[in-house]
Short mmCIF file of C-alpha atoms and ligand atoms in Angstrom, two decimals:
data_model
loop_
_atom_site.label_atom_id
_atom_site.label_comp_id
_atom_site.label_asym_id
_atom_site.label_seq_id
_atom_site.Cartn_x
_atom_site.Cartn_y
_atom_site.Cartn_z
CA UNK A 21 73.35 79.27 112.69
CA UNK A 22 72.20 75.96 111.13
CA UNK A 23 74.88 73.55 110.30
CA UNK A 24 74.38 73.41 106.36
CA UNK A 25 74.59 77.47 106.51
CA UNK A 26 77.58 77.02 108.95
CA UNK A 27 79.54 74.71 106.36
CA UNK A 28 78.59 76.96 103.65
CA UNK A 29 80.78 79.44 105.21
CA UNK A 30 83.14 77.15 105.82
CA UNK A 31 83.47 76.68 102.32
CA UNK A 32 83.03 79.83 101.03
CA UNK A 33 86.50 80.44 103.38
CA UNK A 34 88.24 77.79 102.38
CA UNK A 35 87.29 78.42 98.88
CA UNK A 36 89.50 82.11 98.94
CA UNK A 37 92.50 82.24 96.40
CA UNK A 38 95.36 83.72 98.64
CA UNK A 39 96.57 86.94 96.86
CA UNK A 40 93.00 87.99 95.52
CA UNK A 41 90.70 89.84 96.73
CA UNK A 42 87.52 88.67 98.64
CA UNK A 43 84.76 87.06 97.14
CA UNK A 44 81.40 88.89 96.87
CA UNK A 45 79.67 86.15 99.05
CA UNK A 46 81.74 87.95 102.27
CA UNK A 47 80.24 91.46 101.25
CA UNK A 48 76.93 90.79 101.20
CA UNK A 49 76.12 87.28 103.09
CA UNK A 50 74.29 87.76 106.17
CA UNK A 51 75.82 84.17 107.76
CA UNK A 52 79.07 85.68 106.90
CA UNK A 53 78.24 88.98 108.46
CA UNK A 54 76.53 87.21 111.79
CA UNK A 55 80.39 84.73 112.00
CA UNK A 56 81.79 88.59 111.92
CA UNK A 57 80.04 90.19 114.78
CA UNK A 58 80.43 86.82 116.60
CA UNK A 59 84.48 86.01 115.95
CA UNK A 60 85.84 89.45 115.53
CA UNK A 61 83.50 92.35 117.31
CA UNK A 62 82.06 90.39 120.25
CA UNK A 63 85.63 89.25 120.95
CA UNK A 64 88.43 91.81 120.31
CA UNK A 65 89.21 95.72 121.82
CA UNK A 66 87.49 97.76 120.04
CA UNK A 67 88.85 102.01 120.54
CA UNK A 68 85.46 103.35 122.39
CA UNK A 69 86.88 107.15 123.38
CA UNK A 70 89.10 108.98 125.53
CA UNK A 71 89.01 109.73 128.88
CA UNK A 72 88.82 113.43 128.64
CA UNK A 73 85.54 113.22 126.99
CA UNK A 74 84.28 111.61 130.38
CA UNK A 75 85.94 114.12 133.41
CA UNK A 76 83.12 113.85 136.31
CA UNK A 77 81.63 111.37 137.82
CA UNK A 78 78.67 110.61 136.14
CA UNK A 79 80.14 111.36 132.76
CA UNK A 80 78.64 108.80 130.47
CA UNK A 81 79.08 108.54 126.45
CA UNK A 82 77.73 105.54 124.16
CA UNK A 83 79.15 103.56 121.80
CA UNK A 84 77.64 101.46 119.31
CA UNK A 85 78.05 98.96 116.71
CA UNK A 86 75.67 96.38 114.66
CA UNK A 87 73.06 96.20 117.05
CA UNK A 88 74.44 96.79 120.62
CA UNK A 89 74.77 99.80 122.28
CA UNK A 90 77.34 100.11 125.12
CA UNK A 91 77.51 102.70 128.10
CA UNK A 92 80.90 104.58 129.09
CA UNK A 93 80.76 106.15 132.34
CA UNK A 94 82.98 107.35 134.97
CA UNK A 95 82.37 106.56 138.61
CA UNK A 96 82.66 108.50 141.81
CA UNK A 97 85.78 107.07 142.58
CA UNK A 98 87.01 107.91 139.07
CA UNK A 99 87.22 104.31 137.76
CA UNK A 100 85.76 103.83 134.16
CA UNK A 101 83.35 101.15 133.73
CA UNK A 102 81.47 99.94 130.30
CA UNK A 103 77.57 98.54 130.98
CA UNK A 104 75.61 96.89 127.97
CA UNK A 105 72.69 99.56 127.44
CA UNK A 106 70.33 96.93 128.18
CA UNK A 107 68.00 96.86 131.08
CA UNK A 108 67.78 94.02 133.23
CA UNK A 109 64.10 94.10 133.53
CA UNK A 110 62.58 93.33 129.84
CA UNK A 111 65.68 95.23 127.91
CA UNK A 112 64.91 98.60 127.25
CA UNK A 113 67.51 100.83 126.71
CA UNK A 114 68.95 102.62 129.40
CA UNK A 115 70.61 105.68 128.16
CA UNK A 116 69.22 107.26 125.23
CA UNK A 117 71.23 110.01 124.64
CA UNK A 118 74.91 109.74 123.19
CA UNK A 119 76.33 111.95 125.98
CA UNK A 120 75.42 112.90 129.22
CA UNK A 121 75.79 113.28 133.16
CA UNK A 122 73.72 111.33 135.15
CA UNK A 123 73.38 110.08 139.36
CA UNK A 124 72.08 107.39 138.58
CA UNK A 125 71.16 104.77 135.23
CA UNK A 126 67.34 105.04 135.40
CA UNK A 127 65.38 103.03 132.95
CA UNK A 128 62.86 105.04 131.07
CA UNK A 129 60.57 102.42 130.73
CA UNK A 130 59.54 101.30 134.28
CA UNK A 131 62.14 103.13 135.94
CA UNK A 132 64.35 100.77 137.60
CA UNK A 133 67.85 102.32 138.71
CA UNK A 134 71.76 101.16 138.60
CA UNK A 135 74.42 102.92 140.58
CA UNK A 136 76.99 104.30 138.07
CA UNK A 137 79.19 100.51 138.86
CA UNK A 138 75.80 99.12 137.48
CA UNK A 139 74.34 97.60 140.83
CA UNK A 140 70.32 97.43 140.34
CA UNK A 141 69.54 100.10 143.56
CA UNK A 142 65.83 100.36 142.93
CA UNK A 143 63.42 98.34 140.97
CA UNK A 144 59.70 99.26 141.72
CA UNK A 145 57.00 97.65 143.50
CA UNK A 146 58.76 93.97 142.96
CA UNK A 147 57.74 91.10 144.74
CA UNK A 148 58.94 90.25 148.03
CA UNK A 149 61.44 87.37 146.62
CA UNK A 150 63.09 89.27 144.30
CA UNK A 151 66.90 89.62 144.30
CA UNK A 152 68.43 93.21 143.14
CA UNK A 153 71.72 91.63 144.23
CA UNK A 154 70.94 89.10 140.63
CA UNK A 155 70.72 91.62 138.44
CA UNK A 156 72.96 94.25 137.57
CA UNK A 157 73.81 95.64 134.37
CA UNK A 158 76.54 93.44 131.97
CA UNK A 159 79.75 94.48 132.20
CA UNK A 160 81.71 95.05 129.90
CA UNK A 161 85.91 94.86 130.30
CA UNK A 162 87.08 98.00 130.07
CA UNK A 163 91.34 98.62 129.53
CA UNK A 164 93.21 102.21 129.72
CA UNK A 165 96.12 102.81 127.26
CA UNK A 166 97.36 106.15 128.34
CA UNK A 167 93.92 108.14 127.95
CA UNK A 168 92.39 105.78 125.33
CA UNK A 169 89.56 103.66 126.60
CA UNK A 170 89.41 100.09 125.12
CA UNK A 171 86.58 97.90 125.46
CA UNK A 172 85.95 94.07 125.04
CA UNK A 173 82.20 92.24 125.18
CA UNK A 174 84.24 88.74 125.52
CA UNK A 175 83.88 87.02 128.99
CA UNK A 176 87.44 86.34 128.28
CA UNK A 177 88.84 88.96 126.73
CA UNK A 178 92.35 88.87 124.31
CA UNK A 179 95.46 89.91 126.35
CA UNK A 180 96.63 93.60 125.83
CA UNK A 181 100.01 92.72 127.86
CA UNK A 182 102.12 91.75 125.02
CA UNK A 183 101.49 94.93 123.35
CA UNK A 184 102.17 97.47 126.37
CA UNK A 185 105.03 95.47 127.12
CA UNK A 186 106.61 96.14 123.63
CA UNK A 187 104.65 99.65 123.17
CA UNK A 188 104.71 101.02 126.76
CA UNK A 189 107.54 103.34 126.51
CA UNK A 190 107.23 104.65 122.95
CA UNK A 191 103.59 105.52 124.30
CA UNK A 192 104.75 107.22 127.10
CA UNK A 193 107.23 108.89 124.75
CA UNK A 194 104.10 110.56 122.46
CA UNK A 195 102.44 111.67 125.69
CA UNK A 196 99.47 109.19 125.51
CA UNK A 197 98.40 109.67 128.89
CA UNK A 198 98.54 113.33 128.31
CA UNK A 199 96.27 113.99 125.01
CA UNK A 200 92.58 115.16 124.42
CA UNK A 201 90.30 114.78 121.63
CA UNK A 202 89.94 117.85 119.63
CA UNK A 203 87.54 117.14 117.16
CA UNK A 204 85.65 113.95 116.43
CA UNK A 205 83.53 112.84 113.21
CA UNK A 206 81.57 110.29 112.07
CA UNK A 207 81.63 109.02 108.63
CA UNK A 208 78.63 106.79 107.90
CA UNK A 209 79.46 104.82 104.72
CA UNK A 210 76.50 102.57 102.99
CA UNK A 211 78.81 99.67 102.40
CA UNK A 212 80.23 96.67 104.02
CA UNK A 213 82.42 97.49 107.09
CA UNK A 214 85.98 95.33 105.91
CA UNK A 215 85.89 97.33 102.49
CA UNK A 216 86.51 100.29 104.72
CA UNK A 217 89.19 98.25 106.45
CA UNK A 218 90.92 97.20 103.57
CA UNK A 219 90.99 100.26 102.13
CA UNK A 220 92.35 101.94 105.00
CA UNK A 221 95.26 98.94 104.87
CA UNK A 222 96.54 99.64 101.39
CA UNK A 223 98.02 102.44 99.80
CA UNK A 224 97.64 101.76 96.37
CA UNK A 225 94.66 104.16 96.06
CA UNK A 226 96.41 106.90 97.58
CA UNK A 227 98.30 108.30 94.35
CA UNK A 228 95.49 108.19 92.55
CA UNK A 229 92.62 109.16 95.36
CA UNK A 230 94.65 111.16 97.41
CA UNK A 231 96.38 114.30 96.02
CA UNK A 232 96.13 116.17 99.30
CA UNK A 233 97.54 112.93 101.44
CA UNK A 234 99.85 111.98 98.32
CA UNK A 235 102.48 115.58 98.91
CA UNK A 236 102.82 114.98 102.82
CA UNK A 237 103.15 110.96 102.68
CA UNK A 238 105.87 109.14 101.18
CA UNK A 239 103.91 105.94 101.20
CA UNK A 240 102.08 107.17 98.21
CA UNK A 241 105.08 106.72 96.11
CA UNK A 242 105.78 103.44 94.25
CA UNK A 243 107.34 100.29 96.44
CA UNK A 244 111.04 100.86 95.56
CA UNK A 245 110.93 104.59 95.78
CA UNK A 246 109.02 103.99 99.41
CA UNK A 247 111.58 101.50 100.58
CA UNK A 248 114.91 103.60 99.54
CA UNK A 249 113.24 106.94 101.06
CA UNK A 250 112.17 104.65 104.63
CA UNK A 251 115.62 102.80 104.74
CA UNK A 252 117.14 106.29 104.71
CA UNK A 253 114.86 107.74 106.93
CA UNK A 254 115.62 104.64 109.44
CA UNK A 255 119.63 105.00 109.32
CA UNK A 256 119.44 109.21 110.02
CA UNK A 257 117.47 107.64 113.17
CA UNK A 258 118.03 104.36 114.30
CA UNK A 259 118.99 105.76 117.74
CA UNK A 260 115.60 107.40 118.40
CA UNK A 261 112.96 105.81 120.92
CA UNK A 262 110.32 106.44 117.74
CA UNK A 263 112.10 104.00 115.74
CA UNK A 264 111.49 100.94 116.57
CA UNK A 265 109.11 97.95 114.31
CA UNK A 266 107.02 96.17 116.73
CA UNK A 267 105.41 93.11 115.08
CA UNK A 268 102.72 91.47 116.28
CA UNK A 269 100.34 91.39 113.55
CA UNK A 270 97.17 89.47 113.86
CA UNK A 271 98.31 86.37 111.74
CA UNK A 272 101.09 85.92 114.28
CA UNK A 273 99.33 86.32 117.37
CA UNK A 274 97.24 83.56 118.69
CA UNK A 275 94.05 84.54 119.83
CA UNK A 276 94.37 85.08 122.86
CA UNK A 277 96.75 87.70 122.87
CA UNK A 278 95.58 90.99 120.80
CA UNK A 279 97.33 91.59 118.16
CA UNK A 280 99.58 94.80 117.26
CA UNK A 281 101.69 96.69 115.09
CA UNK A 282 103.98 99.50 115.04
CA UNK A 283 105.93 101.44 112.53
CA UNK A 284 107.13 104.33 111.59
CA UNK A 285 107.25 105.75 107.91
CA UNK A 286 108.50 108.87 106.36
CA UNK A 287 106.98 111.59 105.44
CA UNK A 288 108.17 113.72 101.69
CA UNK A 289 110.80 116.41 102.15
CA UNK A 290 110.17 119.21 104.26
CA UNK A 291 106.83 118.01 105.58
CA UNK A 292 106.26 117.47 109.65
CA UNK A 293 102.87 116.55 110.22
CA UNK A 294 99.87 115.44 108.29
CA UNK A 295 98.28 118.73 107.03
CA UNK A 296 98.08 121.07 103.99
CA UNK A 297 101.64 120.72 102.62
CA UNK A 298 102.40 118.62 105.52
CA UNK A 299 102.63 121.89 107.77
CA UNK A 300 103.09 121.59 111.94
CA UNK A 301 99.48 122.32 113.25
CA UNK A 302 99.94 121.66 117.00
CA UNK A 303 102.21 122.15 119.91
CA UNK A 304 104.70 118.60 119.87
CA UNK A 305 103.25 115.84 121.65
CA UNK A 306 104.74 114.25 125.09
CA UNK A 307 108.71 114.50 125.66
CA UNK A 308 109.04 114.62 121.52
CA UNK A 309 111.58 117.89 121.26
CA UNK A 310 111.38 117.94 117.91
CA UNK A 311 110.09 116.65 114.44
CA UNK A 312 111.50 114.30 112.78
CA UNK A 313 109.69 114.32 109.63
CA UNK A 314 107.72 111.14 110.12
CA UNK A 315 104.09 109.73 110.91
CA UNK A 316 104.24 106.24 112.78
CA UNK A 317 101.12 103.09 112.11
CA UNK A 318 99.59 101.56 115.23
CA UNK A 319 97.51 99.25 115.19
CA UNK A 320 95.95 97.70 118.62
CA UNK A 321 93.21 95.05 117.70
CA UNK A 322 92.00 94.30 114.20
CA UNK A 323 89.81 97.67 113.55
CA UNK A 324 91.25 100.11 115.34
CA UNK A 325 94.14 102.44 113.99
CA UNK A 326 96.42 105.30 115.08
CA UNK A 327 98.56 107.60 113.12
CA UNK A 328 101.00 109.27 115.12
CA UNK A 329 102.46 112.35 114.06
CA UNK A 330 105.02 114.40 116.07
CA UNK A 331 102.10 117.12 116.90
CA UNK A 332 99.00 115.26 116.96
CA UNK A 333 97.30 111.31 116.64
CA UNK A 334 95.06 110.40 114.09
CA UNK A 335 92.74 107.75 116.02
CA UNK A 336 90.26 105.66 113.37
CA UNK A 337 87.87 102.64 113.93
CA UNK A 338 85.70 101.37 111.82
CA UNK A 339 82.11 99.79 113.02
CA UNK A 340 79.57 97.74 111.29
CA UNK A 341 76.33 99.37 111.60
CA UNK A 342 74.47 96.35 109.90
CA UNK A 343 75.34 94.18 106.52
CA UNK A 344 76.15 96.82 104.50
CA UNK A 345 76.43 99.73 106.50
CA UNK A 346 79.51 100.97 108.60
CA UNK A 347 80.86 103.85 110.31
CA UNK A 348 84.26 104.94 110.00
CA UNK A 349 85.08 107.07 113.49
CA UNK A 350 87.76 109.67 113.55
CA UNK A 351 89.30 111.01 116.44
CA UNK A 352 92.29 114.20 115.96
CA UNK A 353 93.81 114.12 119.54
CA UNK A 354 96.67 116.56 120.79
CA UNK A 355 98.22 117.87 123.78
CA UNK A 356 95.27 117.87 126.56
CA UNK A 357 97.22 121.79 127.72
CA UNK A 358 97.17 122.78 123.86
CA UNK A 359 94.65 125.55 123.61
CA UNK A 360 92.08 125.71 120.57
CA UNK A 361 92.85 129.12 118.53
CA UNK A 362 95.97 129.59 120.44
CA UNK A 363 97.90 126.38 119.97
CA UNK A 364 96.16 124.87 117.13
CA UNK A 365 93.33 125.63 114.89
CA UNK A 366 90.59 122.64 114.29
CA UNK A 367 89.91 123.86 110.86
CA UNK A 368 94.03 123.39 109.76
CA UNK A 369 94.04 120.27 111.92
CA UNK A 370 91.57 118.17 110.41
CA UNK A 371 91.74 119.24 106.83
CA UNK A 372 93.79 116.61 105.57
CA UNK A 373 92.11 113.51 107.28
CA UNK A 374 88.38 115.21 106.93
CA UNK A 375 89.53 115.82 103.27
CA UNK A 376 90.83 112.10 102.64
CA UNK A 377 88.28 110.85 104.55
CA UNK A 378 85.42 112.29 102.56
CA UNK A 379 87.31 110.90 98.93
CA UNK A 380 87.40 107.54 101.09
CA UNK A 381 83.72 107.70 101.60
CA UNK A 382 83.26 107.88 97.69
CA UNK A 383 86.11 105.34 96.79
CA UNK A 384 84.23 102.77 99.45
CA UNK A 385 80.61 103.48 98.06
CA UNK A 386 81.49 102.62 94.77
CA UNK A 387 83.61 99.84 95.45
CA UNK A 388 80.44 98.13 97.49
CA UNK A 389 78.13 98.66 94.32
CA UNK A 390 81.19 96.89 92.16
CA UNK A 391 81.22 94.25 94.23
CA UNK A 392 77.66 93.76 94.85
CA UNK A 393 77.16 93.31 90.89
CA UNK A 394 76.84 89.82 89.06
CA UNK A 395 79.76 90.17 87.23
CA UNK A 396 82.06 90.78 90.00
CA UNK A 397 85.04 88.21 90.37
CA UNK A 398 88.03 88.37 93.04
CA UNK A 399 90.93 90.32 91.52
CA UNK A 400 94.81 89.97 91.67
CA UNK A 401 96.14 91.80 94.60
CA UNK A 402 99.24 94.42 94.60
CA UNK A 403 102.41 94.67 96.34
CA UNK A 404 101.63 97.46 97.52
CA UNK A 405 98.12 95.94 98.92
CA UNK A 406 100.54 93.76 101.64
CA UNK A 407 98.60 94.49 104.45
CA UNK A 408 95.09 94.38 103.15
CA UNK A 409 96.42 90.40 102.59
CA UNK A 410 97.88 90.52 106.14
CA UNK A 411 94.74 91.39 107.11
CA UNK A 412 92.66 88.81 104.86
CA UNK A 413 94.67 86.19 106.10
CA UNK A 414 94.08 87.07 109.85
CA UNK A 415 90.22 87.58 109.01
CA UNK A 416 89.81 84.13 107.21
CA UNK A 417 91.63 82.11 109.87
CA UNK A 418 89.90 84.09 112.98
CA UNK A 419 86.18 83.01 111.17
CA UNK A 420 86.94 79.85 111.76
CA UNK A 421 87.36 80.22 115.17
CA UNK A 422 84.37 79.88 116.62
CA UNK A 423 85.42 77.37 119.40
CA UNK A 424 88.98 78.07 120.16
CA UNK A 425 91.26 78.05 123.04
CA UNK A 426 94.27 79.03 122.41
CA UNK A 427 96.55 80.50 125.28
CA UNK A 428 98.58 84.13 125.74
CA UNK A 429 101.93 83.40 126.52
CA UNK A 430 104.06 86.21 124.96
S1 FES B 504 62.61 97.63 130.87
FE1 FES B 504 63.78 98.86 132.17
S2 FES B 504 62.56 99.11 133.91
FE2 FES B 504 61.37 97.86 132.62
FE1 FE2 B 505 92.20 106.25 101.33
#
């Protein structure tokens, strides 16, 4: 990026009024969106899938964001490695379709061919001095937390240790090495990726956009009646593994260390899970023997969140697909021995997410045409908008941080 287009940004950053929302620049700059891909989805974990979705060698899935596309794939001796889709003879892509088996990578172009650990086996009629050894496929990190695969394009990538040494045993407590993806959707939404961040961070739209997610979730209520019901909630439970705040939250972690968050909230009166009336839908997950009445928050890296009910996990990520374009991915995992139609039913276990999902969708159109319109000006933030600012803070300082080296050492 030029320097004068650089130190525009640099402005436009330092320009933001702490405690009001974003200025329109950020929505719709393309230097602002390019510092984005750079400083926050070239360099942090980004959720790609689950395990299960890959169980042979040979098992491939893609994953893709602004304008790289990244291969999944499982090898023969089971290990899970990530390849940029980009061949290493004039950069076609490799894999085409979004989910497949394959023996081999084969290029469709010229037909050169990668081993599934992404070793260049066969490149045709090459000259005598050329060097298969030189060009394999990028790799791309790759990180297991219980089934969940986590991928990083950084040569260097953020440390996941602080967060499985806090989060390890609650984890293992919800079964995460134990799940499978029941359902999966993709909601593309025609507007700037963070406004589908933020609004996934703040529940101040949920009384008002969320009827359906508004009788299950006590965190639709107003701030004092939230905090009286959760401080109750806490004390009937303080003893139980569930309960526990782990804080790491992206404005306290330096950037070398991904950041993470854990809590758990209550759910209204006589609702278990997040569902029609806040109903159980699936067998309980890992060693939990019974419900509590509560949904836990994790966060691991900046754009990828869980929601953790006693039965099943919410998994959500959220993808630029260019400046104002994003995808918001859902994943509804359970038990991996829960049967479909015997244990659960996919139509009562995604209503509630599919259904707030969807009013999302609207609330996140219409809140990129606002904000794309002259007379748009930054507005006051809420209390109840806490960790949209967490997560404004974090954003703004992490833009500047093009050239940083700060250490892990948590
Ligand atoms: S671009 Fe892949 S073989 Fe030529
Ligand atoms: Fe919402």
């Amino acid at each position: 990026m030029p320097p004068s287009k650089q130190r525009a940004v640099e402005q436009l950053i330092a320009s933001h009024q702490t405690g009001y929302a974003l200025d329109q620049a950020f929505y719709v700059s393309p230097e602002v969106y390019q510092r984005e891909i750079d400083t926050i989805y070239l360099k942090h974990w980004l959720f790609a899938g689950h395990d299960s979705q890959i169980p042979n060698s040979g098992d491939f899935f893609t994953f893709e964001f602004d304008t790289e596309s990244i291969i999944v794939i499982r090898d023969k001796d089971n290990s899970i490695h990530a390849h940029m889709n980009v061949c290493r003879h004039r950069g076609s892509r490799l894999c085409l379709d979004k989910t497949g088996t394959v023996k081999l990578l084969s290029c469709p172009y010229h037909a050169w061919s990668y081993n599934l650990s992404g070793e260049l086996i066969a490149a045709r009629n090459m000259p005598a001095d050329f060097e298969r050894a030189n060009h394999s496929l990028h790799k791309v990190h790759v990180e297991l937390v219980g089934g969940l695969i986590f991928i990083c394009l950084a040569p260097e990538p953020p440390s996941l240790a602080p967060m499985r040494n806090d989060l390890d045993e609650v984890l293992q407590h919800y079964g995460f090495d134990a799940l499978k993806i029941a359902e999966q959707k993709s909601y593309r939404i025609p507007a700037n990726w963070k406004l589908a961040v933020e609004n996934y961070q703040e529940c101040y739209h949920c009384a008002p956009s969320h009827q359906e997610f508004a009788q299950v979730h006590a965190m639709a209520r107003a701030p004092d009646e939230f905090k009286q019901l959760k401080t109750e909630f806490w004390q009937a439970h303080k003893n139980d593994l569930k309960f526990q705040q782990h804080n790491y939250y992206f404005d306290l972690a330096p950037s070398a260390c991904e950041g993470y968050q854990y809590d758990r909230n209550p759910l209204l009166k006589g609702c278990v899970s997040g569902s029609l009336g806040g109903a159980a839908v699936a067998p309980l997950l890992g060693d939990i023997s019974a419900y509590d009445g509560g949904a836990s928050e994790l966060m691991i890296g900046p754009v990828n969140f869980f929601l953790l009910y006693d039965d099943h996990i919410l998994g959500y990520r959220f993808l630029p697909l260019s400046l104002d374009e994003c995808a918001c991915d859902v994943f509804w995992l359970v038990r991996e021995d829960a049967e479909q139609d015997k244990d659960y039913a996919l139509d009562t276990l995604t209503w509630l997410w599919d259904t707030t999902t969807q009013a999302d969708k609207a609330i996140i159109m219409n809140n990129q045409k606002g904000v794309s319109s002259r007379f748009y000006r930054p507005g006051r933030l809420a209390e109840m908008e806490h960790f949209q600012q967490s997560f404004l803070n974090w954003y703004l300082t992490n833009l500047n941080k093009v050239n940083d080296n700060e250490v892990c050492d948590k």
